CSV table of C-alpha atoms in Angstrom, one decimal:
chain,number,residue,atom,x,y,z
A,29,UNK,CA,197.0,24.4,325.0
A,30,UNK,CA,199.4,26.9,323.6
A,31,UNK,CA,196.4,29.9,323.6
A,32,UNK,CA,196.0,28.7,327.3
A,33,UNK,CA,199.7,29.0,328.6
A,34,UNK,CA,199.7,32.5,326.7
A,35,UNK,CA,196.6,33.9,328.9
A,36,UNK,CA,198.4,32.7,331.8
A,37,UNK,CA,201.4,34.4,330.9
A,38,UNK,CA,199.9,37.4,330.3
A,39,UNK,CA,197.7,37.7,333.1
A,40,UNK,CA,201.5,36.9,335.2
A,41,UNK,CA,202.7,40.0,333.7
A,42,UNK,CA,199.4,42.2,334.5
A,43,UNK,CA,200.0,41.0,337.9
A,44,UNK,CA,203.8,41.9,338.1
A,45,UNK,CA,203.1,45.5,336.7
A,46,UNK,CA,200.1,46.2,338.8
A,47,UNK,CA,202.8,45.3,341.5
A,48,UNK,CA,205.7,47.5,339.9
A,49,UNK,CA,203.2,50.5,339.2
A,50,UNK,CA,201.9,50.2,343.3
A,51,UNK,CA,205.2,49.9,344.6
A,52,UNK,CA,206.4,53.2,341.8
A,53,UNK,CA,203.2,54.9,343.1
A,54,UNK,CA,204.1,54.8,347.3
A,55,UNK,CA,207.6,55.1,346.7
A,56,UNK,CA,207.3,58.5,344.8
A,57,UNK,CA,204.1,59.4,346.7
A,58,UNK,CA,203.9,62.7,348.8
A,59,UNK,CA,205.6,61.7,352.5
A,60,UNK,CA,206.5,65.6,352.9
A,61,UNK,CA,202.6,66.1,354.0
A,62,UNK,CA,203.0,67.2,357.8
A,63,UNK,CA,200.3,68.1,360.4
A,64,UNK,CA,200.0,71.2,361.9
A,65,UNK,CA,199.2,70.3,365.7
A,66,UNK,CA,199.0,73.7,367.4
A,67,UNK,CA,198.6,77.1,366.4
A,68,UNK,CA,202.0,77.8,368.5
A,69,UNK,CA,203.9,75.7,366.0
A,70,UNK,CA,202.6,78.0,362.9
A,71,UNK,CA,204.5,80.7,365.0
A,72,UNK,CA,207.7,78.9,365.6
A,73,UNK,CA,207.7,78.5,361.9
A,74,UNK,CA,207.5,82.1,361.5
A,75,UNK,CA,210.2,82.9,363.7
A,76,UNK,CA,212.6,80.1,361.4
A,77,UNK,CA,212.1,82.8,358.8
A,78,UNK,CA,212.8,85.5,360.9
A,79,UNK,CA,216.1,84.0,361.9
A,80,UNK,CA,216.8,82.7,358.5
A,81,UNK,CA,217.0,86.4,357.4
A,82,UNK,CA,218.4,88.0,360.3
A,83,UNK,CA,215.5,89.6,361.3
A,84,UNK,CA,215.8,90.9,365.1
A,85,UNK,CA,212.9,91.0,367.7
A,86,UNK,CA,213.5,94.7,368.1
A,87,UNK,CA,212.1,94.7,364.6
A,88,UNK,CA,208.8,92.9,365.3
A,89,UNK,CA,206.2,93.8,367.2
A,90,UNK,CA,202.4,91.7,367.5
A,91,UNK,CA,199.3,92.6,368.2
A,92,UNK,CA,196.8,89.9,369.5
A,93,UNK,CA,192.7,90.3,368.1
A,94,UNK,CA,190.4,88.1,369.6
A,95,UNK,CA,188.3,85.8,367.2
A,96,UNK,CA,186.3,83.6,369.2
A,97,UNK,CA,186.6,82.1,372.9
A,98,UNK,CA,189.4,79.3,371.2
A,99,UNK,CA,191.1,81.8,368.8
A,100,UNK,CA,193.2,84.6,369.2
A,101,UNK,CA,194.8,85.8,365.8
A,102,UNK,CA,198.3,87.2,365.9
A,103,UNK,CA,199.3,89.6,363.2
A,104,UNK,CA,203.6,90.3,362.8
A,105,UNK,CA,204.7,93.8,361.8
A,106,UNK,CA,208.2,93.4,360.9
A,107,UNK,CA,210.1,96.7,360.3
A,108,UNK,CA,212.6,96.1,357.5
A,109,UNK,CA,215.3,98.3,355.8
A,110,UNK,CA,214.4,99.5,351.9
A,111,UNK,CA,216.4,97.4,350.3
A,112,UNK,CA,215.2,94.5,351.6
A,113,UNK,CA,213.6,91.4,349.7
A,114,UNK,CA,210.2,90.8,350.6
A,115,UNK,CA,209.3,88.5,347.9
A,116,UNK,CA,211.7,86.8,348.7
A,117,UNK,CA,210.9,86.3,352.5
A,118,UNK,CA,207.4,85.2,351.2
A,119,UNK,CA,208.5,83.1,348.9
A,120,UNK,CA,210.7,81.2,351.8
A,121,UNK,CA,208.1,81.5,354.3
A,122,UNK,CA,205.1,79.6,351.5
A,123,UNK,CA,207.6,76.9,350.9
A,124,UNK,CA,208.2,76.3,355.1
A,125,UNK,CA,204.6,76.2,355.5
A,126,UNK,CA,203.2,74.4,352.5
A,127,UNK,CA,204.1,71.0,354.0
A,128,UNK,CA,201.7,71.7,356.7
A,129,UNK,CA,198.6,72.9,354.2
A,130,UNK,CA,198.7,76.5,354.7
A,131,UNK,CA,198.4,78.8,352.3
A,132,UNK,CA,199.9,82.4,352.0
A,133,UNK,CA,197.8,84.4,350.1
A,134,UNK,CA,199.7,88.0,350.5
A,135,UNK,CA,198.5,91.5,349.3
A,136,UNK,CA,200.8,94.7,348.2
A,137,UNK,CA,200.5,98.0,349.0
A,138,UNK,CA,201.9,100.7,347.3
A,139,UNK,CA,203.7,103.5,347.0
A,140,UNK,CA,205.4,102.0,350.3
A,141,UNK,CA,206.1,97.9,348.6
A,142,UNK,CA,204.4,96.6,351.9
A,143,UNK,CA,203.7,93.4,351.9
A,144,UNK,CA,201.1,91.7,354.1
A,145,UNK,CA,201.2,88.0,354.5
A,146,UNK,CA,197.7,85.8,355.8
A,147,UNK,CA,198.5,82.5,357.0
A,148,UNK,CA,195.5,80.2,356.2
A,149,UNK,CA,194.7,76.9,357.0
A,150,UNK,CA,191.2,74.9,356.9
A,151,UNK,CA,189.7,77.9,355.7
A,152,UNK,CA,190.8,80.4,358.3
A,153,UNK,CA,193.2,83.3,358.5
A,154,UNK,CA,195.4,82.0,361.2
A,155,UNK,CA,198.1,84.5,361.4
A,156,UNK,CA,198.6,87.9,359.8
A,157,UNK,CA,203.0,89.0,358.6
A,158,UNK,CA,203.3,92.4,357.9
A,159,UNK,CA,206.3,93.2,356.2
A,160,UNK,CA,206.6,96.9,356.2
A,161,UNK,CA,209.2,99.4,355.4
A,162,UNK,CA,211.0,101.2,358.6
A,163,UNK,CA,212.9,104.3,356.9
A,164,UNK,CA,215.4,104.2,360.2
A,165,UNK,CA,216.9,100.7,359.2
A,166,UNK,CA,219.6,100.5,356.9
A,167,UNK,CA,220.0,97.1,355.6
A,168,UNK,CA,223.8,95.8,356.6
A,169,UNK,CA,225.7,94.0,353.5
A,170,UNK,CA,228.9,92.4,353.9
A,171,UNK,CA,230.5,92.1,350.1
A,172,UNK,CA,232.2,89.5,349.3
A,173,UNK,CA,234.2,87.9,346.0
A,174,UNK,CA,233.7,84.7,344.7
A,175,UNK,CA,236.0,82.9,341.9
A,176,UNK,CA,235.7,79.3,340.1
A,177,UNK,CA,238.7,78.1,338.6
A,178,UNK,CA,238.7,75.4,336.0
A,179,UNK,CA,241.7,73.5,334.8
A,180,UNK,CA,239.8,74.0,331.2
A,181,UNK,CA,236.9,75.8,329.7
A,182,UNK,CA,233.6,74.2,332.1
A,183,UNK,CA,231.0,72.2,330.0
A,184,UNK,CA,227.8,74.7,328.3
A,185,UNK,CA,225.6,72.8,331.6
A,186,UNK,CA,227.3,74.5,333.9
A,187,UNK,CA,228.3,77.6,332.3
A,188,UNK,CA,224.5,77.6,332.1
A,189,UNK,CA,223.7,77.3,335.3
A,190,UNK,CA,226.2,79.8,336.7
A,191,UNK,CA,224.6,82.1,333.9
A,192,UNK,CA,221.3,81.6,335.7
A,193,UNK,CA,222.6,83.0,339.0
A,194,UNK,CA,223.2,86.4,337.4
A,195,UNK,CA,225.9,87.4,339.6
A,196,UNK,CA,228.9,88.4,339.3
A,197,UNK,CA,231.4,85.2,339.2
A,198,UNK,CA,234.5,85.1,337.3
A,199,UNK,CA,235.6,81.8,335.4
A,200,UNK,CA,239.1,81.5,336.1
A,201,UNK,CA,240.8,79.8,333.8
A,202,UNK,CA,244.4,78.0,334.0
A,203,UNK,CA,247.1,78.3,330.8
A,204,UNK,CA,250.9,77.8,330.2
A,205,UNK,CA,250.7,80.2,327.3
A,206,UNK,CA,249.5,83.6,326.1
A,207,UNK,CA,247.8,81.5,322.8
A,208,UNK,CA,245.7,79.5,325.4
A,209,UNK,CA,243.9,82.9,326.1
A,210,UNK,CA,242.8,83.7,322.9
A,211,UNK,CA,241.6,80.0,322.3
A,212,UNK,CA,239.5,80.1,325.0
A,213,UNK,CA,238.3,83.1,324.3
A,214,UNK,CA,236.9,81.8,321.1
A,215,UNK,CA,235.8,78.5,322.3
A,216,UNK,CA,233.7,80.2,325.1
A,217,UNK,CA,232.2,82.9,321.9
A,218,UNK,CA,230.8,85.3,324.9
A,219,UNK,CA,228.4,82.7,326.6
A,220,UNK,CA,229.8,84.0,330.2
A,221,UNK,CA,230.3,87.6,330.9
A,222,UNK,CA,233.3,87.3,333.2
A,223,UNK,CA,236.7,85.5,332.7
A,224,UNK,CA,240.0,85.4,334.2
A,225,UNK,CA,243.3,83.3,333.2
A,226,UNK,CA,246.0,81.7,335.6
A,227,UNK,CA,249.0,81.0,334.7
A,228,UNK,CA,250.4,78.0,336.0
A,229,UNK,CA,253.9,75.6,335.1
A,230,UNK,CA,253.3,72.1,333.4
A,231,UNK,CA,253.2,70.6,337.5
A,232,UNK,CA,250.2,72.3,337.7
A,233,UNK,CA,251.6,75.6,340.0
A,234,UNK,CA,251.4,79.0,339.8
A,235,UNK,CA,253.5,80.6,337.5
A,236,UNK,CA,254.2,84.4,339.2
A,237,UNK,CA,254.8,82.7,342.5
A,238,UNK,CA,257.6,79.9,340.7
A,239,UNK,CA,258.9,81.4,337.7
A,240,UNK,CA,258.7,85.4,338.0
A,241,UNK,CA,261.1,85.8,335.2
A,242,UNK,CA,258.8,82.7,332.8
A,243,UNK,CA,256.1,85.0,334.0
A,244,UNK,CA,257.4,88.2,333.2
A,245,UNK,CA,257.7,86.9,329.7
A,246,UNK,CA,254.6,85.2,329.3
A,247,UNK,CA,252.6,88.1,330.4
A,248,UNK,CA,254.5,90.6,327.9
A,249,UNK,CA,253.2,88.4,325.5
A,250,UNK,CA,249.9,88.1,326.5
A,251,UNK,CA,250.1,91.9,327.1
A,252,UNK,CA,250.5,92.0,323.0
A,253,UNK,CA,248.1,89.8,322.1
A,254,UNK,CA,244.9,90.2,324.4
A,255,UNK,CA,246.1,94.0,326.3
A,256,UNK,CA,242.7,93.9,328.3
A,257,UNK,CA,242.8,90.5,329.9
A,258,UNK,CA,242.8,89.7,333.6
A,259,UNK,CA,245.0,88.1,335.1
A,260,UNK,CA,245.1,86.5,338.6
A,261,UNK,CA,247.9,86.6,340.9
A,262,UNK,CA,248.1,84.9,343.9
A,263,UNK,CA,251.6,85.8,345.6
A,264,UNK,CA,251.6,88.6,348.0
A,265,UNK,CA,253.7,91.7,347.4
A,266,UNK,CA,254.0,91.0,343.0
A,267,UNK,CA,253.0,95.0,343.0
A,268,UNK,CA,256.5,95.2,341.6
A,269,UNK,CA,255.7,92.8,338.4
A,270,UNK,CA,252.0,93.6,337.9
A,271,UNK,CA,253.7,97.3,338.0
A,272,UNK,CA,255.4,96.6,334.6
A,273,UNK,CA,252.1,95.7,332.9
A,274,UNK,CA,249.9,98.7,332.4
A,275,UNK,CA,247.3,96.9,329.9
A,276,UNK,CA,247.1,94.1,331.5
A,277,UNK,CA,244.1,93.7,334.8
A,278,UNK,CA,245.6,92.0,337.7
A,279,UNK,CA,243.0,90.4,339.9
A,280,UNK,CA,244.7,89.8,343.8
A,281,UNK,CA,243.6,86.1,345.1
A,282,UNK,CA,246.9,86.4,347.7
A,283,UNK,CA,244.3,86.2,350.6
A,284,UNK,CA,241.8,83.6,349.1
A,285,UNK,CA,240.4,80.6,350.9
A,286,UNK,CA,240.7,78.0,348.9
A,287,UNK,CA,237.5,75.8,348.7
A,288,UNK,CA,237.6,72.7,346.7
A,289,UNK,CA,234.9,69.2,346.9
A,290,UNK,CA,237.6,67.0,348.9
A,291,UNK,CA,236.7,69.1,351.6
A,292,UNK,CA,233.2,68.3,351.8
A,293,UNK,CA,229.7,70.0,351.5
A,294,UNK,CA,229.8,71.1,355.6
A,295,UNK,CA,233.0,72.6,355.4
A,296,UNK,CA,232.2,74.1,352.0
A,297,UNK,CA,228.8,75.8,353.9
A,298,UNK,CA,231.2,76.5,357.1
A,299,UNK,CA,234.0,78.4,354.9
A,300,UNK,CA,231.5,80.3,352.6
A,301,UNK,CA,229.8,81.6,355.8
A,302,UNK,CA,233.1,83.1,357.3
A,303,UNK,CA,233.6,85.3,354.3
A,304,UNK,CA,230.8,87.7,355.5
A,305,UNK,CA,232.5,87.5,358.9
A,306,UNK,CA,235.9,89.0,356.9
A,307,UNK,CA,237.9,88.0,359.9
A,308,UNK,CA,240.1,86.2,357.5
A,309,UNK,CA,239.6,87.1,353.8
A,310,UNK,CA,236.5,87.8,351.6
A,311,UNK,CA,237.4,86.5,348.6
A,312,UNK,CA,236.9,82.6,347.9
A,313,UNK,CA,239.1,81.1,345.3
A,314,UNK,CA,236.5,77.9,344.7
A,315,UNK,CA,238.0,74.6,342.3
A,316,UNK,CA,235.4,74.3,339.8
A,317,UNK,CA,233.2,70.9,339.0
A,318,UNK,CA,229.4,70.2,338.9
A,319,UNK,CA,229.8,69.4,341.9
A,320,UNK,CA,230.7,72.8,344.0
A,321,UNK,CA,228.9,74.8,341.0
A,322,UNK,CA,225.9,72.9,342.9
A,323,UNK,CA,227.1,73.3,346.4
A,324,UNK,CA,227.6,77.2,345.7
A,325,UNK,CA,223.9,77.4,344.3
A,326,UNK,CA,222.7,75.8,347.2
A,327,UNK,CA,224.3,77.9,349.7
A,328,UNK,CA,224.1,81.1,347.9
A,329,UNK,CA,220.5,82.1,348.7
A,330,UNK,CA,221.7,81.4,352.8
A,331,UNK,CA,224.5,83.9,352.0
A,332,UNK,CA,222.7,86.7,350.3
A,333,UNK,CA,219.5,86.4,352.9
A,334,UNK,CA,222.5,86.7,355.9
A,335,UNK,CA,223.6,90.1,353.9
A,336,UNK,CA,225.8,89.2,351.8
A,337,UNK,CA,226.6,90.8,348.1
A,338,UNK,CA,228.6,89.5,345.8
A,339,UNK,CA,230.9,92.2,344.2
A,340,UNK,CA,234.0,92.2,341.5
A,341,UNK,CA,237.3,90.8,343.1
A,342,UNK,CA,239.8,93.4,344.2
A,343,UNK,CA,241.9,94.5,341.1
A,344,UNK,CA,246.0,94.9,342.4
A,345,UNK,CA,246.2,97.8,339.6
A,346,UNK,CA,243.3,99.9,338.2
């Protein structure tokens, strides 16, 4: 009786994980798979790229070869400035149309770095990119300066991811005192290339723009102990103060947007944007956590495919 209830038992539970592993198996399953129903919605694709990057029609031209009596094959010559990244338009256009089942094998050609792109799908080339090299484009950058502040040093995760972005990002860093500098200093032992310290008062404000005269003294001392810091400085018109510091790198955030999480992922996106606009400011003065260090990876691709280069902040002395 007892060897009977323990087959039942265990054929019960081979029956509940057939049912777990089913459900696990649809609910992870591929539901990204799309179906290409027209040849005309391969090029609207194509366009997406184009106006992802900022590609203008004046720069692409195509040229229609007849197939067959159903297919006419399209090939895209896109004139683009040297410095532009065709990989990276590749790359960006295979992920856009791997959803639909086409592949894009692409071919180099050199000296030039052209790229061109076939578009294939059930066998066939459907569509031909030509990414090629116009000498009489210049590509237009808009630079712009990004900076993460942290009330303390970031964990290793995220110093590791902003690591992986290769740009050029400053940590800035809040103390009350000189000492705070060098601690940090240590504690970070050269695993980010880039840092910058804020002084603030014990409710959390800046320093420079509360205290002039704490500051003035706090920076002396820092001046003595770590002469080639930076230091950020966020009040307009200190060019008297920063004056009396000639070790000492002062970094001017007066005309920062301020970014932080509470304002949400859209707005984050929205504000970013505007920076390459410079109507306002260029420089972003971002409130570090995982969870902006994520929105800023997201968005920064967007950013640098729009034109955008990320350069040093501006220095308020040299």
């Amino acid at each position: 009786m007892k060897e009977q209830k323990k087959k039942q038992l265990i054929a019960i539970l081979l029956l509940v994980s057939c049912f777990i592993s089913g459900f696990i198996l649809f609910s992870t399953s591929d539901n990204s798979a799309k179906r290409l129903t027209s040849l005309g919605q391969a090029d609207s694709l194509i366009y997406q790229q184009f106006s992802n990057f900022n590609i203008s029609d004046d720069q692409v031209s195509v040229a229609k070869t007849p197939v067959d009596s159903n297919l006419s094959r399209k090939t895209y010559y896109v004139g683009l400035p040297y410095r532009f990244s065709k990989t990276q338009f590749h790359a960006e256009l295979n992920d856009a149309l791997f959803p639909y089942d086409i592949q894009t094998p692409a071919r180099v050609s050199f000296p030039q770095k052209d790229i061109n792109i076939q578009l294939l799908y059930s066998g066939t080339v459907i569509r031909t990119v030509s990414l090629q090299t116009d000498p009489k484009l210049s590509l237009q950058q808009n630079d712009i300066s990004l900076l993460l502040s942290f009330d303390e040093l970031p964990e290793s995760n995220v110093i590791s991811k902003l690591n992986a972005l290769a740009e050029s990002i400053p940590l800035v860093l809040k103390i009350e005192q000189p000492m705070e500098a060098q601690t940090l200093k240590k504690d970070l032992n050269g695993e980010y290339h880039s840092m910058i310290f804020w002084f603030q008062n014990k409710n959390g404000k800046d320093l420079i723009k509360t205290n002039p005269e704490a500051a003035h003294s706090r920076l002396d001392r820092l001046q003595d102990i770590s002469p080639n810091a930076r230091v950020l400085v966020t009040k307009s018109n200190s060019s008297e103060l920063v004056n009396k510091f000639n070790k000492l790198t002062f970094i001017d955030a007066s005309n920062a947007q301020q970014l932080h999480e509470q304002m949400g992922q859209e707005a984050f996106f929205e504000e970013l944007a505007l920076l390459q606009s410079n109507t306002r400011s260029f420089l972003a003065l971002i409130t570090g956590s995982e969870t902006t260090v994520e929105w800023l990876i997201e968005t920064l691709p967007d950013l640098k495919k729009a034109g955008a280069r990320i350069v040093s902040p501006p220095k308020i002395n040299s």
